Short mmCIF file of C-alpha atoms and ligand atoms in Angstrom, two decimals:
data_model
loop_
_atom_site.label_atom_id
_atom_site.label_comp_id
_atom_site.label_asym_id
_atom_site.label_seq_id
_atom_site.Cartn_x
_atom_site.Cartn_y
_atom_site.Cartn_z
CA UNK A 24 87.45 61.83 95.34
CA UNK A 25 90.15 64.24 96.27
CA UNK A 26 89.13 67.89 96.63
CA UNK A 27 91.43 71.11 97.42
CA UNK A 28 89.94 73.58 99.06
CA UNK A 29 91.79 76.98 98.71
CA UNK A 30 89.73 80.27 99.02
CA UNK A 31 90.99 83.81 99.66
CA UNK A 32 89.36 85.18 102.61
CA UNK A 33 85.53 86.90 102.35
CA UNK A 34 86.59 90.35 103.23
CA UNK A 35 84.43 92.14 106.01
CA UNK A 36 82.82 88.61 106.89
CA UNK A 37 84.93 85.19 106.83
CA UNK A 38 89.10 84.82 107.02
CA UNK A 39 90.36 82.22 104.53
CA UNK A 40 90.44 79.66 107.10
CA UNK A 41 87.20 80.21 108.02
CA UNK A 42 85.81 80.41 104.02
CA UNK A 43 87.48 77.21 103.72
CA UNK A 44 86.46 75.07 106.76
CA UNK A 45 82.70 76.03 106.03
CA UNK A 46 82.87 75.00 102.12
CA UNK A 47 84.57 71.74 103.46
CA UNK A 48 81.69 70.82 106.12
CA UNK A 49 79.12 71.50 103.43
CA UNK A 50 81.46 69.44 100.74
CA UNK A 51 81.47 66.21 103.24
CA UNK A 52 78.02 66.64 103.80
CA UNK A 53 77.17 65.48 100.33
CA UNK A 54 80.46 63.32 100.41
CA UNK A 55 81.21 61.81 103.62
CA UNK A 56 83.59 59.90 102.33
CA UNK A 57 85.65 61.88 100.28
CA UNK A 58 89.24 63.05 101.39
CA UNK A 59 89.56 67.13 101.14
CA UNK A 60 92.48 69.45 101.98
CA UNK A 61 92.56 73.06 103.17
CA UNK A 62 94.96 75.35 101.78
CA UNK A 63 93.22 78.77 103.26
CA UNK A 64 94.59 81.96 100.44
CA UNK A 65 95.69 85.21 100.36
CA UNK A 66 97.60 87.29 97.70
CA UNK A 67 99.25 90.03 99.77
CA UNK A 68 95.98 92.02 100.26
CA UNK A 69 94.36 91.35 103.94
CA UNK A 70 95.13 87.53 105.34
CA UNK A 71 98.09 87.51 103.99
CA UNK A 72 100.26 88.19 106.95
CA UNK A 73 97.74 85.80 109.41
CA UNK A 74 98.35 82.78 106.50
CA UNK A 75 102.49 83.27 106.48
CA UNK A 76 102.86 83.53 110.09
CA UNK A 77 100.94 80.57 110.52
CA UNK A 78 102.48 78.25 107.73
CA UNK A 79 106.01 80.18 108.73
CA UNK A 80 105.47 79.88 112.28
CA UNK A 81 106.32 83.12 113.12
CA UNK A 82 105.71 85.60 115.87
CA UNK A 83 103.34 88.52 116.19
CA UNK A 84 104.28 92.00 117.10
CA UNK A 85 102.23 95.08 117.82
CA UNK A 86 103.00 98.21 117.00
CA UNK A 87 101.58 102.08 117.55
CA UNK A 88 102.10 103.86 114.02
CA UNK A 89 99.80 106.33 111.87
CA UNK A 90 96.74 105.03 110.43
CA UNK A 91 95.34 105.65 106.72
CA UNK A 92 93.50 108.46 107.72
CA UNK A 93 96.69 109.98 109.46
CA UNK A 94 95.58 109.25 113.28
CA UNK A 95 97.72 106.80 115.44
CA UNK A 96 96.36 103.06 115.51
CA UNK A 97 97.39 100.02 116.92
CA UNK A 98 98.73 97.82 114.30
CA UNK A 99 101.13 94.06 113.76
CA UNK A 100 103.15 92.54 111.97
CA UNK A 101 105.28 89.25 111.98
CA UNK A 102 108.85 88.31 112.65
CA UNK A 103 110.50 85.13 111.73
CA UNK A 104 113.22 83.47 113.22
CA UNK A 105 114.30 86.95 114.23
CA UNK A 106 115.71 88.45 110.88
CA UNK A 107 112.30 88.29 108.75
CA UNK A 108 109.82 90.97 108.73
CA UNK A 109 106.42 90.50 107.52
CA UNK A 110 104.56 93.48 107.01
CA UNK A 111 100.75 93.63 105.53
CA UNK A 112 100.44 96.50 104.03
CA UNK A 113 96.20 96.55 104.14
CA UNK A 114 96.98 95.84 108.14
CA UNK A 115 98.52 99.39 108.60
CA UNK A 116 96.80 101.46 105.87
CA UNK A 117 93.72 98.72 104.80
CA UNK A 118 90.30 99.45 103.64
CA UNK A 119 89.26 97.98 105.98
CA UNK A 120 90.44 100.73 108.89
CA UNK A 121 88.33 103.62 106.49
CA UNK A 122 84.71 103.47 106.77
CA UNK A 123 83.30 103.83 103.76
CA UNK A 124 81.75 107.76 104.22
CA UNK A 125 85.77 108.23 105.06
CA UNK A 126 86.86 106.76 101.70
CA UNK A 127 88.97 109.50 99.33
CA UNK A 128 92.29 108.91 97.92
CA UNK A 129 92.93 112.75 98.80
CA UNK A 130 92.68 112.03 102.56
CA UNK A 131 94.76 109.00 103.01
CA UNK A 132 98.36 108.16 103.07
CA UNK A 133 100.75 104.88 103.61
CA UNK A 134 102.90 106.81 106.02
CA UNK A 135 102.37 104.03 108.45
CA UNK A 136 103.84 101.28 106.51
CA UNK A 137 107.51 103.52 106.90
CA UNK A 138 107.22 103.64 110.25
CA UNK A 139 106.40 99.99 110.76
CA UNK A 140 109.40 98.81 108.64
CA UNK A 141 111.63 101.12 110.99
CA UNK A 142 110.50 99.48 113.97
CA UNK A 143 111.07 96.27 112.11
CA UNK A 144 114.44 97.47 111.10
CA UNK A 145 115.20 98.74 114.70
CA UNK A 146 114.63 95.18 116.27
CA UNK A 147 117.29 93.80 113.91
CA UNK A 148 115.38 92.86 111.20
CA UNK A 149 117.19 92.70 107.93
CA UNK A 150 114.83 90.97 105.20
CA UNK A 151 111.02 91.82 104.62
CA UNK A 152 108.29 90.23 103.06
CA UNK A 153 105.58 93.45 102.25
CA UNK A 154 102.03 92.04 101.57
CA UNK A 155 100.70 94.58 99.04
CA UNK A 156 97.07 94.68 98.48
CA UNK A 157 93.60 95.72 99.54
CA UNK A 158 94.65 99.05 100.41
CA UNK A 159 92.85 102.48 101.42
CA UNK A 160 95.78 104.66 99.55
CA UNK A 161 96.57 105.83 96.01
CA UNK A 162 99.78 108.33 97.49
CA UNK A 163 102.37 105.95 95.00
CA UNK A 164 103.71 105.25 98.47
CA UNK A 165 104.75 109.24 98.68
CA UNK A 166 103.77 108.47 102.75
CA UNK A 167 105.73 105.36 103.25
CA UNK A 168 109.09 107.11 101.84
CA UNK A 169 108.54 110.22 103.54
CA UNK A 170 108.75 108.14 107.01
CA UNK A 171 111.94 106.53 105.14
CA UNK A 172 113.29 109.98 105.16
CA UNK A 173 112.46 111.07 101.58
CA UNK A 174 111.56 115.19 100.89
CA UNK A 175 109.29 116.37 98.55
CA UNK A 176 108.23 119.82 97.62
CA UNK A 177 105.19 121.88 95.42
CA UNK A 178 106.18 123.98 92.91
CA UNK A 179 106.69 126.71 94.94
CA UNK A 180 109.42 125.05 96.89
CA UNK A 181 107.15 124.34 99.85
CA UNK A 182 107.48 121.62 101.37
CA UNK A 183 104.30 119.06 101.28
CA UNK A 184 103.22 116.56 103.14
CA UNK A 185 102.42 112.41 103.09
CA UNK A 186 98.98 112.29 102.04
CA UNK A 187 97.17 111.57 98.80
CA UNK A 188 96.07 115.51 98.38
CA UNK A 189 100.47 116.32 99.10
CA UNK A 190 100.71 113.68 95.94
CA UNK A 191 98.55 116.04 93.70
CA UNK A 192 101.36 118.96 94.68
CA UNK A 193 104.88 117.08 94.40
CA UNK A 194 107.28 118.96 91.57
CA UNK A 195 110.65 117.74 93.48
CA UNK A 196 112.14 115.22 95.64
CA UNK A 197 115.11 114.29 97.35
CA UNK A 198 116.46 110.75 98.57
CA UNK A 199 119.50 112.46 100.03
CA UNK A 200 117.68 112.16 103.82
CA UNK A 201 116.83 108.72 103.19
CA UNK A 202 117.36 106.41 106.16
CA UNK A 203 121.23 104.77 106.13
CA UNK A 204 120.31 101.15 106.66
CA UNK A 205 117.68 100.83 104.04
CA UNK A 206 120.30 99.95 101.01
CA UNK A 207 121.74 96.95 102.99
CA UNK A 208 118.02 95.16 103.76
CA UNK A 209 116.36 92.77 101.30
CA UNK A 210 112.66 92.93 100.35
CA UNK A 211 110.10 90.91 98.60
CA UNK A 212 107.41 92.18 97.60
CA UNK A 213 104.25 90.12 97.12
CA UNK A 214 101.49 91.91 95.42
CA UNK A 215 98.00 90.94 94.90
CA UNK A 216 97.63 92.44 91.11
CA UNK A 217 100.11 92.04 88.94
CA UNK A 218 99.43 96.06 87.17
CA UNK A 219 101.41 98.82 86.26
CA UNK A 220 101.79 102.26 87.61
CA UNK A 221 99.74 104.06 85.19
CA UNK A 222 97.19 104.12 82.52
CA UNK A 223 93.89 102.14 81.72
CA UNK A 224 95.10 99.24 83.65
CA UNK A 225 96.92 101.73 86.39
CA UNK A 226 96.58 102.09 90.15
CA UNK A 227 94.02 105.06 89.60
CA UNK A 228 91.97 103.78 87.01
CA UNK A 229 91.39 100.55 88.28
CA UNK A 230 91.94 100.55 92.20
CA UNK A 231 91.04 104.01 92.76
CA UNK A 232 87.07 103.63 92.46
CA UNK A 233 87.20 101.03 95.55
CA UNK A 234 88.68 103.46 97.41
CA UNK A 235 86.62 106.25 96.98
CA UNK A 236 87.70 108.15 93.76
CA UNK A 237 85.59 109.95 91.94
CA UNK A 238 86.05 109.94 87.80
CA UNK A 239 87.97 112.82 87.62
CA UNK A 240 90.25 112.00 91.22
CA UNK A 241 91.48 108.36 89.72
CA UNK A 242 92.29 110.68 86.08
CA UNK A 243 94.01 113.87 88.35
CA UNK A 244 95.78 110.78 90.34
CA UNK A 245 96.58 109.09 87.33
CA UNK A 246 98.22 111.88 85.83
CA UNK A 247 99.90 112.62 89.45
CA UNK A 248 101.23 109.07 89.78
CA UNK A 249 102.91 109.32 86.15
CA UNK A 250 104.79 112.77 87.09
CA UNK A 251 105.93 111.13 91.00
CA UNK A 252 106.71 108.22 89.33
CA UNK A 253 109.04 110.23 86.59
CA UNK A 254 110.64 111.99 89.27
CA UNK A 255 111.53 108.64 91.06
CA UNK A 256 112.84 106.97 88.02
CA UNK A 257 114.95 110.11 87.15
CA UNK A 258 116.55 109.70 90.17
CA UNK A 259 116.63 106.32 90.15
CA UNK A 260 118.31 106.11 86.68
CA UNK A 261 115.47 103.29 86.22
CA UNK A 262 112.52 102.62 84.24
CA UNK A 263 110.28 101.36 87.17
CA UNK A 264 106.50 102.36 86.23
CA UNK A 265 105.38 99.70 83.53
CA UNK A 266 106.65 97.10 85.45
CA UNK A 267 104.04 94.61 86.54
CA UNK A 268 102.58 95.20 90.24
CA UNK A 269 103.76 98.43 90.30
CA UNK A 270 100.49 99.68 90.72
CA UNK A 271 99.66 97.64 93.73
CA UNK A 272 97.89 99.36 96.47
CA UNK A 273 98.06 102.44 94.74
CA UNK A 274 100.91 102.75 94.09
CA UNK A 275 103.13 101.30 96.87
CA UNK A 276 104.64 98.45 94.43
CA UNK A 277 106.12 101.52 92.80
CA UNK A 278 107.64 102.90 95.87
CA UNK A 279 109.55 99.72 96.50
CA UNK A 280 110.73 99.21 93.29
CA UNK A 281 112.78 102.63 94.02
CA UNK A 282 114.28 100.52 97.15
CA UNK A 283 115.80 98.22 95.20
CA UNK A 284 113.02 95.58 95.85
CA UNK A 285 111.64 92.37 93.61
CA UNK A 286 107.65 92.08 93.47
CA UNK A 287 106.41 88.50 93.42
CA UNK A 288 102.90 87.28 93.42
CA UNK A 289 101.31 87.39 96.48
CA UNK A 290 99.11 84.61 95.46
CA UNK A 291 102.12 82.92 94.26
CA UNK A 292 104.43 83.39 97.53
CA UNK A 293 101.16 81.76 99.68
CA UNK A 294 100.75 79.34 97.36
CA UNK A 295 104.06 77.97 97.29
CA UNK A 296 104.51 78.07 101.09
CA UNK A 297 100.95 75.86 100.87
CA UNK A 298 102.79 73.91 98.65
CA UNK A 299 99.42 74.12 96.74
CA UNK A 300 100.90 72.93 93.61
CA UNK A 301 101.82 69.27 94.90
CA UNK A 302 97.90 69.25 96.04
CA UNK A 303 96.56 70.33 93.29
CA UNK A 304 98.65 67.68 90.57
CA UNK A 305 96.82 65.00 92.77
CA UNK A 306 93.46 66.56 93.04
CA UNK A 307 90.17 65.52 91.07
CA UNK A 308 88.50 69.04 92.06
CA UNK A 309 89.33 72.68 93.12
CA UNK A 310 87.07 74.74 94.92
CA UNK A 311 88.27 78.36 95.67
CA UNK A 312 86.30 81.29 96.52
CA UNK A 313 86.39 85.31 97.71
CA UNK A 314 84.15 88.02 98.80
CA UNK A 315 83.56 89.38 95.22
CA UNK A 316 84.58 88.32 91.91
CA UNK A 317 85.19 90.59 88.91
CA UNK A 318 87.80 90.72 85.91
CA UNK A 319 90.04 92.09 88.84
CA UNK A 320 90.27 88.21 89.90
CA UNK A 321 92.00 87.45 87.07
CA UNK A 322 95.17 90.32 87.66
CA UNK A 323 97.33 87.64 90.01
CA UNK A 324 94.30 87.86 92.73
CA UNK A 325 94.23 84.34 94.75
CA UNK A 326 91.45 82.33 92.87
CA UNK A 327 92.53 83.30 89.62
CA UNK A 328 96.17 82.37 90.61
CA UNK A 329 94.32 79.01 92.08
CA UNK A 330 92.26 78.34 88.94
CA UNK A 331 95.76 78.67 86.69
CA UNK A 332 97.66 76.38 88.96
CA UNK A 333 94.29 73.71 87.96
CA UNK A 334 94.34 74.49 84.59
CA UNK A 335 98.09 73.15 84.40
CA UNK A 336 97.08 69.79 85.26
CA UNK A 337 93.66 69.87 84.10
CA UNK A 338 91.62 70.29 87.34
CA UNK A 339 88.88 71.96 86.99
CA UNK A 340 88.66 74.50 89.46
CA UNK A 341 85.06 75.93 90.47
CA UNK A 342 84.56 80.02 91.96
CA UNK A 343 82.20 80.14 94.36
CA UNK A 344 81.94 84.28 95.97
CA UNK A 345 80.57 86.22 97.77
CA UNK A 346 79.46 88.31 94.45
CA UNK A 347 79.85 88.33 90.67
CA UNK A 348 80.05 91.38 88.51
CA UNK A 349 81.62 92.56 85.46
CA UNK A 350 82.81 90.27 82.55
CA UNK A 351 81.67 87.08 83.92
CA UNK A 352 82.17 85.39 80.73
CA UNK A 353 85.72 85.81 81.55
CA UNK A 354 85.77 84.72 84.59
CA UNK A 355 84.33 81.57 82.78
CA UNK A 356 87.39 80.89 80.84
CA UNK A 357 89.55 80.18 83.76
CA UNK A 358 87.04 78.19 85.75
CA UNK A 359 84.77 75.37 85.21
CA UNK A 360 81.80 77.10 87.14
CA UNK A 361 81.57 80.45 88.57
CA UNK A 362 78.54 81.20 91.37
CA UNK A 363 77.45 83.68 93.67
CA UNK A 364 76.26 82.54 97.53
CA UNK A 365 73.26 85.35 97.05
CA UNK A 366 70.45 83.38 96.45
CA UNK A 367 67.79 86.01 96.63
CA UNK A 368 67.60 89.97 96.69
CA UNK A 369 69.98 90.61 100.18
CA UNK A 370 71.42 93.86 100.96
CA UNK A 371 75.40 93.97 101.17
CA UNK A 372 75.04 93.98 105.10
CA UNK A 373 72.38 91.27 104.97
CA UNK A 374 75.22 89.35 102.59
CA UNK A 375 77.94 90.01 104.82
CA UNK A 376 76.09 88.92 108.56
CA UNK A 377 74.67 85.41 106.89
CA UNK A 378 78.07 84.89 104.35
CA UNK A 379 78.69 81.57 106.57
CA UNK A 380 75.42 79.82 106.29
CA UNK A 381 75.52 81.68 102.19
CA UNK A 382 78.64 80.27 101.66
CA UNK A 383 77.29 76.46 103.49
CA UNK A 384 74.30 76.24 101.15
CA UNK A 385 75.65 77.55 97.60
CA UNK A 386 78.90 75.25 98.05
CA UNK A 387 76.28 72.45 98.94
CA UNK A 388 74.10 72.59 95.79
CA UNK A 389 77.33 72.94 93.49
CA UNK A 390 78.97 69.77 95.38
CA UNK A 391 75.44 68.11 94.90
CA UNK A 392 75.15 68.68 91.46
CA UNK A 393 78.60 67.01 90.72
CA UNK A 394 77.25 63.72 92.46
CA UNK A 395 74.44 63.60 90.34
CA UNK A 396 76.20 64.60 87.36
CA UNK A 397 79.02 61.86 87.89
CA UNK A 398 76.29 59.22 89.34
CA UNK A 399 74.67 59.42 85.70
CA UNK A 400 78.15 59.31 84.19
CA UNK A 401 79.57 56.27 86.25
O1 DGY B 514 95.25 97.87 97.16
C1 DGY B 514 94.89 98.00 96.01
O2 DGY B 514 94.95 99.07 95.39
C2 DGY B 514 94.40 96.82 95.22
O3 DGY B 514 94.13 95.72 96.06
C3 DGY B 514 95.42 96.44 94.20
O4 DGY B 514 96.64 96.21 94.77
#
């Protein structure tokens, strides 16, 4: 028996690594003799930059810039072989830096993501890889280009500023103070959804919620990104918003698009630097995982990028998460089993100290069902 093991990470309680060396002990504890690979997620949201600096062997580099909430924090990203810039954005601006009494779309900005690709830029960088994904922002990325240099003003020709609230206000913008390098670097993009801009399946409407949007903030931020994102295309002479993962992290797919940059899977670029693909061809089973499961797995997050890469050679890939919600009958169609580690009434907290020993048992009973199952069959 050959099993893959290739989870994103729990978020709040277990990296990908971790996630995926606990389902392994509790895998050869029913099958001690089977052979099982790691290949440890991510799909541009949080992880991401820890799993490509590992597989890509790069080096880490701190760096002071402005946090979500528009203080300075202490913040990384990688570098490799000295030209390569990896930048996460969820690292700089991340839900996880915003407690969750702090969370509001109208108080947070991606400011800090500019100013850590200028540092990147001013230590001879020239080529980026920006991990898009778990984010605390829905600004369109109105922060990040304003450290680039771009201008926007209100209506009343005042001037406004980089956070979600100055997004509300923008009626005009200018590129002309835009930093001179940017037009000669290269970036890649790797975002974790795969939406657009805009609309029922926009950054607002579907991200905004997690981030602390009421109703009527993800439809006023809807509306806002569709105007921002008009006056970007109008300069750009582009149509930019429909195109997939331009909603990523609220937005900030959008924003690079008016660089001049390509967005890839996140899921995708990991994968293929995993070469997960080659692993999974010659695997009998797939076990992936995350902290919680909902029809947003299936927009280009890891385990629904995982679970297509099994369908193409008919593995059958099992979910096992932290939580399940939603449509789980659609979740259904892209694995062969979907489960939750809660296996009685736990609070989130409760969820998130024990997630290890969770995470142990649930992949334990799954792993020992499929012995007894294929005992019966053999
Ligand atoms: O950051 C976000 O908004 C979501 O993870 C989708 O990219």
């Amino acid at each position: 028996m050959n099993i893959i093991i290739a989870p994103d990470s729990f978020k709040g309680s277990l990296t990908s690594i971790n996630a995926a060396t606990v389902m392994k002990d509790a895998v050869l504890s029913v099958f001690p003799n089977c052979h099982v690979e790691l290949k440890p997620m991510a799909d541009g949201g949080e992880g991401t930059l820890e799993s490509l600096l590992t597989s890509l062997n790069g080096e880490k580099v701190t760096v002071r810039c402005m946090g979500p909430l528009g203080d300075y924090i202490q913040s990384s990203y990688g570098i490799v072989k000295g030209k390569t810039a990896i930048i996460e954005g969820a690292n700089i601006a991340g839900l996880p830096q915003v407690p969750l009494e702090k969370r509001n779309p109208d108080l947070t900005t991606s400011y800090g993501i500019g100013e850590v690709l200028l540092d990147a830029v001013e230590k001879g960088c020239t080529s980026f890889i920006i991990c898009l994904g778990g984010s605390a922002t829905n600004d369109g990325g109105l922060g990040m280009l304003m450290a680039l240099g771009l201008k926007a003003w209100d209506e009343n020709g005042r001037e406004v500023g980089p956070f979600g609230s100055d997004l509300l206000k923008v009626a005009k913008i200018s590129f002309t103070e835009l930093h001179q390098n940017l037009t000669s670097l290269e970036f890649k993009v790797a975002c974790d959804v795969d939406n657009p801009l805009c609309g029922e399946r926009g950054a607002s409407r579907v991200f905004g919620p997690q981030k602390g949007a009421t109703k009527e903030q993800t439809i006023r931020y809807d509306n806002a990104l569709d105007k921002f994102g008009s006056l970007i295309e109008a300069e750009m002479n582009q149509e930019l918003k429909e195109i997939p993962g331009a909603g990523a992290a609220g937005g900030l797919g959008f924003a690079f698009l008016a660089l001049g940059a390509s967005l890839i899977s996140g899921a995708e670029l990991v994968a293929n630097t995993l070469n997960l693909e080659q692993a999974i061809k010659e695997a009998d089973l797939v076990i992936t995982g995350e902290g919680q499961s909902d029809e947003q797995t299936l927009y280009g997050k890891a385990p629904g990028f995982v679970a297509d890469l099994s369908n193409k050679y008919h593995v059958p890939a099992v979910l096992i998460s932290g939580s399940l919600s939603g449509n789980i009958d659609r979740l259904r169609k892209k694995f062969a089993g979907c489960f939750s580690i809660i296996n009685k009434p736990l609070t989130l907290e409760e969820c998130m100290d024990r997630a290890e020993e969770l995470l142990y048992e649930q992949t334990k009973q799954v792993i020992h069902f499929m012995k007894v199952i294929h005992g019966k069959r053999k």
